[in-house]
Amino acid sequence: MYNSKITGLGFYVPDNIVTNSDLEKVMDTNDEWIQERTGIKERHWIPKGSDETTATMGAEAAKIAIERAGLTNNDIDFIVFATLSPDYYFPGCGVQIQEMLDMKTIGAIDIRNQCSGFIYALSTADQFIKTGMYKNILVIGSEYHSNGLDKTTRGRGVSVIFGDGAGACILSRTEDDKKGILSSHLHSEGKYAEELVVISPSIKHWVPEIIDSNGKDISYFPYMNGTFVFKNAIVRFSEVIKEALTANELAVTDIDLFIPHQANLRISQFVQHKLKLRDDQIYNNIMNYGNTTAASIIIALTEAWEMGKIKDDDIVLLAAFGSGFTWGSVIIRW
Ligand code: UT7
């Protein structure tokens, strides 16, 4: 059995910044409500008419991660791409990366686990490395939310939260069994699938039914039972973190940096206080990016690393909760 470690990190967000006051101009909302309930000040949204997509943003983040790993595109053995907002219904974005980065005809899979997407993607890649099947895997989380949001007062409970962006890392084989990914823990609870969901277009509710409804059917916009999701998030975050710490015989005080999925600053703060983590043990950046779903952890991880917040031998904890419901955690010794 081999171990896997992160050897390169990168992220990319579109240039266009949308502030809370920008949103006040298109819907009945305000900066105070958004900041108080979510912590978000601004997010990046791909502007209308741009050629950027989930795949192109993922490719930009990937180029940075590959270069920082000291590799070339041809050194990558496999692609794992996490997103809930793929460019096509099918095929997935992974194959687009193979083409965009002019890679060999390596395998590529897409992971559809929404806010937990990056945790699931990292864990999947880790298994391929552990078995010895691959040496260098490109793991991407990318989301293009803005084109699919209801940007009217009707959709304000959801649309103010989400942002566009991508992050990527290279997971590489290491012979050092003390370093790298120490564990991953993954969970799901499908009975709550419709508490945070985009219903259509789906094969059981296809495009003609939406058109025939003359605008009444808005099931193509995301629906979120916010309070219910919030309550479940704080419980599951805490559970899965404790599960990971116990499995590795670690204490909360051993955590050098905790990077929670950036769902809501209030959720991160609740979990921080419950675990009694100091401010320097947690990194949040939702203020500037909003919730970028499968991209949020890898964007935050990259940013924290760029700021020098992660040092050799540090214990880094990643955890996420979201639609599905799905949740999970990964512990890394850097
Ligand atoms: O990443 C995936 C997982 N997602 C999450 O973990 C999100 C979890 N949930 C949340 O973060 C919070 O539930 C939200 C931020 C989505 C909402 O916060 P809340 O404190 O639960 O607010 P609420 O939905 O209970 O709404 C409170 C009020 C309502 O008005 P009334 O009925 O009290 O008159 C809403 O209509 O706030 C109103 N409201 C808004 N007002 C101004 C909802 N959205 C907005 C808005 N601006 N954008």
Tab-separated table of C-alpha atoms and ligand atoms in Angstrom:
chain	number	residue	atom	x	y	z
A	1	MET	CA	0.000	0.000	0.000
A	2	TYR	CA	1.203	3.451	-0.908
A	3	ASN	CA	0.323	6.795	0.624
A	4	SER	CA	-0.849	9.819	-1.310
A	5	LYS	CA	0.095	13.422	-0.701
A	6	ILE	CA	-0.835	16.740	-2.239
A	7	THR	CA	2.066	17.985	-4.360
A	8	GLY	CA	0.456	20.917	-6.167
A	9	LEU	CA	-2.447	23.294	-5.561
A	10	GLY	CA	-4.176	25.948	-7.645
A	11	PHE	CA	-7.389	27.908	-7.873
A	12	TYR	CA	-9.131	30.137	-10.343
A	13	VAL	CA	-12.109	32.482	-9.979
A	14	PRO	CA	-13.648	34.683	-12.667
A	15	ASP	CA	-12.615	38.371	-12.516
A	16	ASN	CA	-16.166	39.664	-12.148
A	17	ILE	CA	-16.949	40.473	-8.480
A	18	VAL	CA	-20.586	40.825	-7.406
A	19	THR	CA	-21.029	42.598	-4.062
A	20	ASN	CA	-24.062	42.423	-1.796
A	21	SER	CA	-24.984	45.958	-2.866
A	22	ASP	CA	-24.904	44.803	-6.510
A	23	LEU	CA	-27.532	42.216	-5.562
A	24	GLU	CA	-29.680	44.881	-3.868
A	25	LYS	CA	-30.194	46.330	-7.364
A	26	VAL	CA	-31.808	43.156	-8.758
A	27	MET	CA	-33.715	41.708	-5.777
A	28	ASP	CA	-35.140	42.669	-2.392
A	29	THR	CA	-32.117	41.936	-0.223
A	30	ASN	CA	-29.519	43.894	1.671
A	31	ASP	CA	-25.899	43.749	2.699
A	32	GLU	CA	-26.781	43.580	6.403
A	33	TRP	CA	-29.010	40.480	6.018
A	34	ILE	CA	-26.502	38.647	3.834
A	35	GLN	CA	-23.515	39.383	6.074
A	36	GLU	CA	-25.373	38.688	9.300
A	37	ARG	CA	-26.873	35.352	8.136
A	38	THR	CA	-24.017	34.046	5.966
A	39	GLY	CA	-20.876	36.153	6.419
A	40	ILE	CA	-20.687	36.731	2.653
A	41	LYS	CA	-19.543	40.155	1.394
A	42	GLU	CA	-18.975	39.348	-2.274
A	43	ARG	CA	-18.740	36.481	-4.737
A	44	HIS	CA	-17.303	35.988	-8.234
A	45	TRP	CA	-19.831	35.384	-11.009
A	46	ILE	CA	-19.023	34.638	-14.638
A	47	PRO	CA	-20.568	37.565	-16.550
A	48	LYS	CA	-23.264	36.910	-19.183
A	49	GLY	CA	-21.756	36.343	-22.611
A	50	SER	CA	-18.455	35.021	-21.271
A	51	ASP	CA	-16.960	31.829	-22.733
A	52	GLU	CA	-15.963	30.629	-19.260
A	53	THR	CA	-17.553	27.449	-17.934
A	54	THR	CA	-17.113	24.921	-15.147
A	55	ALA	CA	-14.620	23.006	-17.302
A	56	THR	CA	-12.593	26.040	-18.428
A	57	MET	CA	-12.264	27.287	-14.824
A	58	GLY	CA	-11.244	23.784	-13.750
A	59	ALA	CA	-8.609	23.708	-16.495
A	60	GLU	CA	-7.159	27.047	-15.329
A	61	ALA	CA	-6.890	25.837	-11.735
A	62	ALA	CA	-5.410	22.528	-12.948
A	63	LYS	CA	-2.646	24.250	-14.954
A	64	ILE	CA	-1.460	26.045	-11.800
A	65	ALA	CA	-1.599	22.872	-9.670
A	66	ILE	CA	0.325	20.808	-12.268
A	67	GLU	CA	3.036	23.450	-12.584
A	68	ARG	CA	3.394	23.787	-8.804
A	69	ALA	CA	3.729	20.005	-8.527
A	70	GLY	CA	6.686	20.236	-10.916
A	71	LEU	CA	4.884	18.004	-13.404
A	72	THR	CA	3.752	18.292	-17.000
A	73	ASN	CA	0.264	17.471	-18.270
A	74	ASN	CA	1.594	14.163	-19.595
A	75	ASP	CA	2.634	13.068	-16.092
A	76	ILE	CA	-1.007	12.936	-14.968
A	77	ASP	CA	-2.422	9.384	-14.859
A	78	PHE	CA	-6.074	10.080	-14.058
A	79	ILE	CA	-8.601	12.902	-13.634
A	80	VAL	CA	-11.258	13.178	-10.917
A	81	PHE	CA	-13.630	16.108	-11.432
A	82	ALA	CA	-16.194	17.134	-8.796
A	83	THR	CA	-19.072	19.390	-9.809
A	84	LEU	CA	-22.843	19.793	-9.632
A	85	SER	CA	-22.802	22.245	-12.536
A	86	PRO	CA	-21.220	20.383	-15.459
A	87	ASP	CA	-21.002	21.951	-18.912
A	88	TYR	CA	-23.120	19.145	-20.374
A	89	TYR	CA	-25.841	16.858	-19.039
A	90	PHE	CA	-23.373	14.260	-20.296
A	91	PRO	CA	-20.455	13.675	-20.737
A	92	GLY	CA	-18.873	14.953	-17.535
A	93	CYS	CA	-16.257	17.695	-17.209
A	94	GLY	CA	-13.381	15.258	-16.583
A	95	VAL	CA	-13.143	14.322	-20.240
A	96	GLN	CA	-13.153	17.998	-21.213
A	97	ILE	CA	-10.069	18.512	-19.041
A	98	GLN	CA	-8.305	15.648	-20.848
A	99	GLU	CA	-8.968	17.482	-24.120
A	100	MET	CA	-8.360	21.059	-22.907
A	101	LEU	CA	-4.998	20.160	-21.350
A	102	ASP	CA	-4.032	18.015	-24.336
A	103	MET	CA	-3.369	15.011	-22.117
A	104	LYS	CA	-2.849	11.400	-23.096
A	105	THR	CA	-6.063	9.332	-23.269
A	106	ILE	CA	-6.042	8.838	-19.501
A	107	GLY	CA	-9.185	7.936	-17.560
A	108	ALA	CA	-11.485	10.621	-16.213
A	109	ILE	CA	-14.455	10.463	-13.855
A	110	ASP	CA	-16.916	12.994	-12.541
A	111	ILE	CA	-18.075	13.014	-8.927
A	112	ARG	CA	-21.607	14.243	-8.206
A	113	ASN	CA	-21.630	14.893	-4.490
A	114	GLN	CA	-22.331	18.612	-4.400
A	115	CYS	CA	-20.857	20.379	-1.352
A	116	SER	CA	-19.070	17.182	-0.294
A	117	GLY	CA	-17.831	16.702	-3.865
A	118	PHE	CA	-14.223	17.606	-3.205
A	119	ILE	CA	-13.988	15.331	-0.136
A	120	TYR	CA	-15.422	12.447	-2.166
A	121	ALA	CA	-13.095	13.275	-5.086
A	122	LEU	CA	-10.002	13.386	-2.873
A	123	SER	CA	-10.969	10.130	-1.189
A	124	THR	CA	-11.573	8.445	-4.571
A	125	ALA	CA	-8.202	9.585	-5.886
A	126	ASP	CA	-6.535	8.448	-2.655
A	127	GLN	CA	-7.852	4.894	-3.133
A	128	PHE	CA	-6.389	4.713	-6.667
A	129	ILE	CA	-3.005	5.812	-5.333
A	130	LYS	CA	-3.128	3.497	-2.303
A	131	THR	CA	-3.717	0.425	-4.479
A	132	GLY	CA	-0.773	1.397	-6.681
A	133	MET	CA	-2.888	1.850	-9.805
A	134	TYR	CA	-1.876	5.497	-10.419
A	135	LYS	CA	0.983	7.796	-9.379
A	136	ASN	CA	-0.293	11.306	-10.104
A	137	ILE	CA	-3.980	12.198	-10.101
A	138	LEU	CA	-5.481	15.562	-10.974
A	139	VAL	CA	-8.382	16.320	-8.617
A	140	ILE	CA	-10.627	19.273	-9.504
A	141	GLY	CA	-13.623	20.929	-7.876
A	142	SER	CA	-15.358	23.540	-10.020
A	143	GLU	CA	-18.752	25.231	-10.102
A	144	TYR	CA	-20.518	27.662	-12.396
A	145	HIS	CA	-23.567	28.478	-10.287
A	146	SER	CA	-24.468	31.972	-11.366
A	147	ASN	CA	-26.150	31.084	-14.668
A	148	GLY	CA	-28.534	28.685	-12.913
A	149	LEU	CA	-29.706	30.858	-10.001
A	150	ASP	CA	-33.045	32.615	-9.608
A	151	LYS	CA	-31.742	36.187	-9.338
A	152	THR	CA	-35.078	37.658	-8.312
A	153	THR	CA	-36.571	38.234	-4.856
A	154	ARG	CA	-38.258	34.819	-5.197
A	155	GLY	CA	-34.831	33.112	-5.220
A	156	ARG	CA	-32.997	35.348	-2.739
A	157	GLY	CA	-32.735	32.701	-0.002
A	158	VAL	CA	-30.452	30.694	-2.275
A	159	SER	CA	-28.997	32.950	-4.948
A	160	VAL	CA	-27.125	35.356	-2.655
A	161	ILE	CA	-25.128	32.450	-1.224
A	162	PHE	CA	-23.515	30.814	-4.233
A	163	GLY	CA	-20.388	31.810	-6.154
A	164	ASP	CA	-18.428	30.576	-9.183
A	165	GLY	CA	-14.885	29.248	-9.062
A	166	ALA	CA	-12.551	26.279	-9.282
A	167	GLY	CA	-9.693	24.672	-7.414
A	168	ALA	CA	-7.405	21.776	-8.234
A	169	CYS	CA	-4.730	19.665	-6.636
A	170	ILE	CA	-2.323	16.944	-7.658
A	171	LEU	CA	-2.400	13.873	-5.498
A	172	SER	CA	0.838	11.932	-5.860
A	173	ARG	CA	2.211	8.630	-4.622
A	174	THR	CA	4.630	8.864	-1.716
A	175	GLU	CA	6.663	6.126	-0.067
A	176	ASP	CA	6.515	8.059	3.238
A	177	ASP	CA	3.820	6.270	5.236
A	178	LYS	CA	3.684	9.020	7.897
A	179	LYS	CA	2.696	11.809	5.473
A	180	GLY	CA	-0.226	12.530	3.188
A	181	ILE	CA	-3.864	11.529	3.457
A	182	LEU	CA	-4.292	9.686	6.755
A	183	SER	CA	-7.991	8.890	6.366
A	184	SER	CA	-11.240	9.761	4.696
A	185	HIS	CA	-14.755	9.195	6.038
A	186	LEU	CA	-17.769	9.451	3.735
A	187	HIS	CA	-21.516	9.426	4.515
A	188	SER	CA	-24.894	9.906	2.878
A	189	GLU	CA	-28.565	10.087	3.873
A	190	GLY	CA	-30.702	10.053	0.737
A	191	LYS	CA	-34.032	10.506	2.506
A	192	TYR	CA	-33.215	14.209	2.564
A	193	ALA	CA	-32.351	14.440	-1.145
A	194	GLU	CA	-35.105	16.961	-1.814
A	195	GLU	CA	-34.163	19.322	1.020
A	196	LEU	CA	-31.411	20.808	-1.167
A	197	VAL	CA	-32.038	19.973	-4.779
A	198	VAL	CA	-32.365	20.931	-8.408
A	199	ILE	CA	-35.253	18.746	-9.604
A	200	SER	CA	-35.061	19.293	-13.317
A	201	PRO	CA	-34.312	18.926	-16.120
A	202	SER	CA	-34.016	15.292	-15.150
A	203	ILE	CA	-34.959	12.222	-17.074
A	204	LYS	CA	-38.184	11.897	-15.068
A	205	HIS	CA	-38.988	15.592	-15.483
A	206	TRP	CA	-37.713	16.626	-18.886
A	207	VAL	CA	-37.597	19.951	-20.755
A	208	PRO	CA	-41.014	19.808	-22.562
A	209	GLU	CA	-42.818	19.584	-19.199
A	210	ILE	CA	-41.085	22.765	-18.071
A	211	ILE	CA	-41.935	24.579	-21.300
A	212	ASP	CA	-45.572	23.380	-21.194
A	213	SER	CA	-46.008	24.914	-17.727
A	214	ASN	CA	-45.745	28.450	-19.197
A	215	GLY	CA	-43.317	29.646	-16.545
A	216	LYS	CA	-45.073	28.041	-13.542
A	217	ASP	CA	-42.578	25.187	-13.264
A	218	ILE	CA	-39.396	26.586	-11.742
A	219	SER	CA	-37.960	23.253	-10.628
A	220	TYR	CA	-34.790	23.992	-12.605
A	221	PHE	CA	-33.791	26.525	-9.927
A	222	PRO	CA	-32.066	25.222	-6.790
A	223	TYR	CA	-34.383	24.684	-3.812
A	224	MET	CA	-32.979	24.700	-0.280
A	225	ASN	CA	-34.760	24.176	3.024
A	226	GLY	CA	-32.155	26.449	4.601
A	227	THR	CA	-32.953	26.053	8.292
A	228	PHE	CA	-33.232	22.265	8.032
A	229	VAL	CA	-29.961	22.034	6.101
A	230	PHE	CA	-28.270	24.304	8.643
A	231	LYS	CA	-29.403	22.163	11.601
A	232	ASN	CA	-28.225	18.938	9.961
A	233	ALA	CA	-24.949	20.512	8.844
A	234	ILE	CA	-23.796	21.449	12.329
A	235	VAL	CA	-24.559	17.974	13.677
A	236	ARG	CA	-22.938	16.052	10.802
A	237	PHE	CA	-19.862	18.302	10.641
A	238	SER	CA	-19.146	17.660	14.310
A	239	GLU	CA	-19.809	13.913	14.025
A	240	VAL	CA	-17.580	13.325	11.027
A	241	ILE	CA	-14.744	15.378	12.492
A	242	LYS	CA	-14.855	13.371	15.721
A	243	GLU	CA	-14.966	10.159	13.675
A	244	ALA	CA	-11.815	11.224	11.794
A	245	LEU	CA	-9.945	12.302	14.925
A	246	THR	CA	-10.802	9.058	16.733
A	247	ALA	CA	-9.721	6.922	13.762
A	248	ASN	CA	-6.317	8.640	13.773
A	249	GLU	CA	-5.982	8.806	17.568
A	250	LEU	CA	-5.758	12.577	17.345
A	251	ALA	CA	-7.177	15.255	19.640
A	252	VAL	CA	-8.769	18.554	18.645
A	253	THR	CA	-5.602	20.252	19.906
A	254	ASP	CA	-3.581	18.313	17.291
A	255	ILE	CA	-5.398	20.095	14.432
A	256	ASP	CA	-3.123	22.730	12.917
A	257	LEU	CA	-5.653	23.881	10.345
A	258	PHE	CA	-9.317	23.035	9.814
A	259	ILE	CA	-10.806	23.952	6.458
A	260	PRO	CA	-14.576	23.485	6.494
A	261	HIS	CA	-16.653	23.541	3.332
A	262	GLN	CA	-17.603	27.191	2.991
A	263	ALA	CA	-21.399	26.825	3.239
A	264	ASN	CA	-22.097	29.619	5.669
A	265	LEU	CA	-19.719	31.446	8.037
A	266	ARG	CA	-22.218	30.829	10.862
A	267	ILE	CA	-21.945	27.050	10.332
A	268	SER	CA	-18.126	27.237	10.401
A	269	GLN	CA	-18.216	29.361	13.560
A	270	PHE	CA	-20.705	27.048	15.258
A	271	VAL	CA	-18.502	24.020	14.565
A	272	GLN	CA	-15.393	25.964	15.641
A	273	HIS	CA	-16.941	26.820	18.999
A	274	LYS	CA	-18.338	23.331	19.514
A	275	LEU	CA	-14.878	21.834	18.970
A	276	LYS	CA	-13.244	24.680	20.928
A	277	LEU	CA	-10.868	25.515	18.085
A	278	ARG	CA	-8.793	28.699	18.305
A	279	ASP	CA	-9.175	31.244	15.487
A	280	ASP	CA	-5.769	30.320	14.071
A	281	GLN	CA	-6.863	26.656	13.752
A	282	ILE	CA	-9.587	27.398	11.177
A	283	TYR	CA	-9.573	29.059	7.758
A	284	ASN	CA	-12.646	30.641	6.194
A	285	ASN	CA	-12.886	32.672	3.001
A	286	ILE	CA	-16.623	32.574	2.243
A	287	MET	CA	-16.640	36.354	2.780
A	288	ASN	CA	-14.970	36.852	-0.595
A	289	TYR	CA	-16.173	33.893	-2.669
A	290	GLY	CA	-19.582	32.819	-1.365
A	291	ASN	CA	-20.352	29.121	-1.351
A	292	THR	CA	-18.619	27.537	-4.339
A	293	THR	CA	-19.825	24.020	-3.453
A	294	ALA	CA	-17.358	21.381	-4.760
A	295	ALA	CA	-14.727	24.089	-5.259
A	296	SER	CA	-14.931	25.677	-1.820
A	297	ILE	CA	-12.561	23.445	0.163
A	298	ILE	CA	-9.891	23.321	-2.514
A	299	ILE	CA	-10.036	27.083	-3.098
A	300	ALA	CA	-9.691	27.681	0.664
A	301	LEU	CA	-6.951	25.065	1.015
A	302	THR	CA	-4.972	26.641	-1.832
A	303	GLU	CA	-5.431	30.145	-0.472
A	304	ALA	CA	-4.389	29.093	3.045
A	305	TRP	CA	-1.320	27.329	1.617
A	306	GLU	CA	-0.428	30.407	-0.484
A	307	MET	CA	-0.649	32.532	2.702
A	308	GLY	CA	1.861	30.242	4.437
A	309	LYS	CA	-0.728	28.904	6.883
A	310	ILE	CA	0.199	25.265	6.168
A	311	LYS	CA	3.636	23.979	7.111
A	312	ASP	CA	5.424	20.668	6.713
A	313	ASP	CA	4.068	18.013	9.102
A	314	ASP	CA	0.911	20.013	9.941
A	315	ILE	CA	-2.334	18.152	10.576
A	316	VAL	CA	-4.895	19.559	8.147
A	317	LEU	CA	-8.547	18.629	8.559
A	318	LEU	CA	-11.073	19.025	5.733
A	319	ALA	CA	-14.808	18.465	6.250
A	320	ALA	CA	-17.972	19.070	4.262
A	321	PHE	CA	-21.735	18.679	4.391
A	322	GLY	CA	-24.343	19.327	1.725
A	323	SER	CA	-26.980	18.184	-0.711
A	324	GLY	CA	-27.756	14.495	-0.702
A	325	PHE	CA	-27.400	14.767	2.192
A	326	THR	CA	-23.751	13.836	1.908
A	327	TRP	CA	-20.930	14.624	4.288
A	328	GLY	CA	-17.371	13.591	4.909
A	329	SER	CA	-13.912	14.422	6.201
A	330	VAL	CA	-10.281	13.975	5.236
A	331	ILE	CA	-7.246	14.286	7.503
A	332	ILE	CA	-3.883	15.064	5.952
A	333	ARG	CA	-0.437	15.147	7.538
A	334	TRP	CA	1.212	17.749	5.275
B	1	UT7	O1	-23.497	24.291	1.032
B	1	UT7	C1	-24.571	23.411	1.075
B	1	UT7	C2	-25.190	23.390	2.368
B	1	UT7	N1	-25.918	24.631	2.588
B	1	UT7	C3	-25.992	25.116	3.779
B	1	UT7	O2	-25.398	24.575	4.684
B	1	UT7	C4	-26.886	26.325	4.009
B	1	UT7	C5	-27.617	26.141	5.297
B	1	UT7	N2	-28.602	27.210	5.569
B	1	UT7	C6	-28.266	28.488	5.736
B	1	UT7	O3	-27.108	28.850	5.605
B	1	UT7	C7	-29.351	29.468	6.154
B	1	UT7	O4	-30.523	28.745	6.435
B	1	UT7	C8	-29.655	30.542	5.079
B	1	UT7	C9	-28.494	31.528	5.005
B	1	UT7	C10	-29.892	29.904	3.739
B	1	UT7	C11	-30.909	31.337	5.462
B	1	UT7	O5	-30.773	31.880	6.740
B	1	UT7	P1	-31.918	31.731	7.823
B	1	UT7	O6	-31.469	32.448	9.006
B	1	UT7	O7	-32.223	30.264	7.966
B	1	UT7	O8	-33.111	32.528	7.164
B	1	UT7	P2	-34.570	32.016	6.745
B	1	UT7	O9	-34.502	31.175	5.522
B	1	UT7	O10	-35.262	31.455	7.944
B	1	UT7	O11	-35.265	33.377	6.362
B	1	UT7	C12	-35.484	34.400	7.358
B	1	UT7	C13	-36.119	35.592	6.672
B	1	UT7	C14	-37.333	35.223	5.827
B	1	UT7	O12	-38.273	36.277	5.953
B	1	UT7	P3	-39.523	36.131	6.947
B	1	UT7	O13	-40.282	34.935	6.479
B	1	UT7	O14	-38.929	35.947	8.316
B	1	UT7	O15	-40.249	37.426	6.765
B	1	UT7	C15	-36.801	35.221	4.415
B	1	UT7	O16	-37.793	35.514	3.463
B	1	UT7	O17	-35.181	36.198	5.774
B	1	UT7	C16	-35.776	36.345	4.485
B	1	UT7	N3	-34.724	36.220	3.490
B	1	UT7	C17	-34.002	37.258	3.049
B	1	UT7	N4	-34.036	38.569	3.357
B	1	UT7	C18	-33.155	39.371	2.731
B	1	UT7	C19	-34.301	35.097	2.866
B	1	UT7	N5	-33.300	35.403	2.026
B	1	UT7	C20	-33.091	36.738	2.126
B	1	UT7	C21	-32.197	37.623	1.503
B	1	UT7	N6	-32.260	38.928	1.839
B	1	UT7	N7	-31.275	37.204	0.610
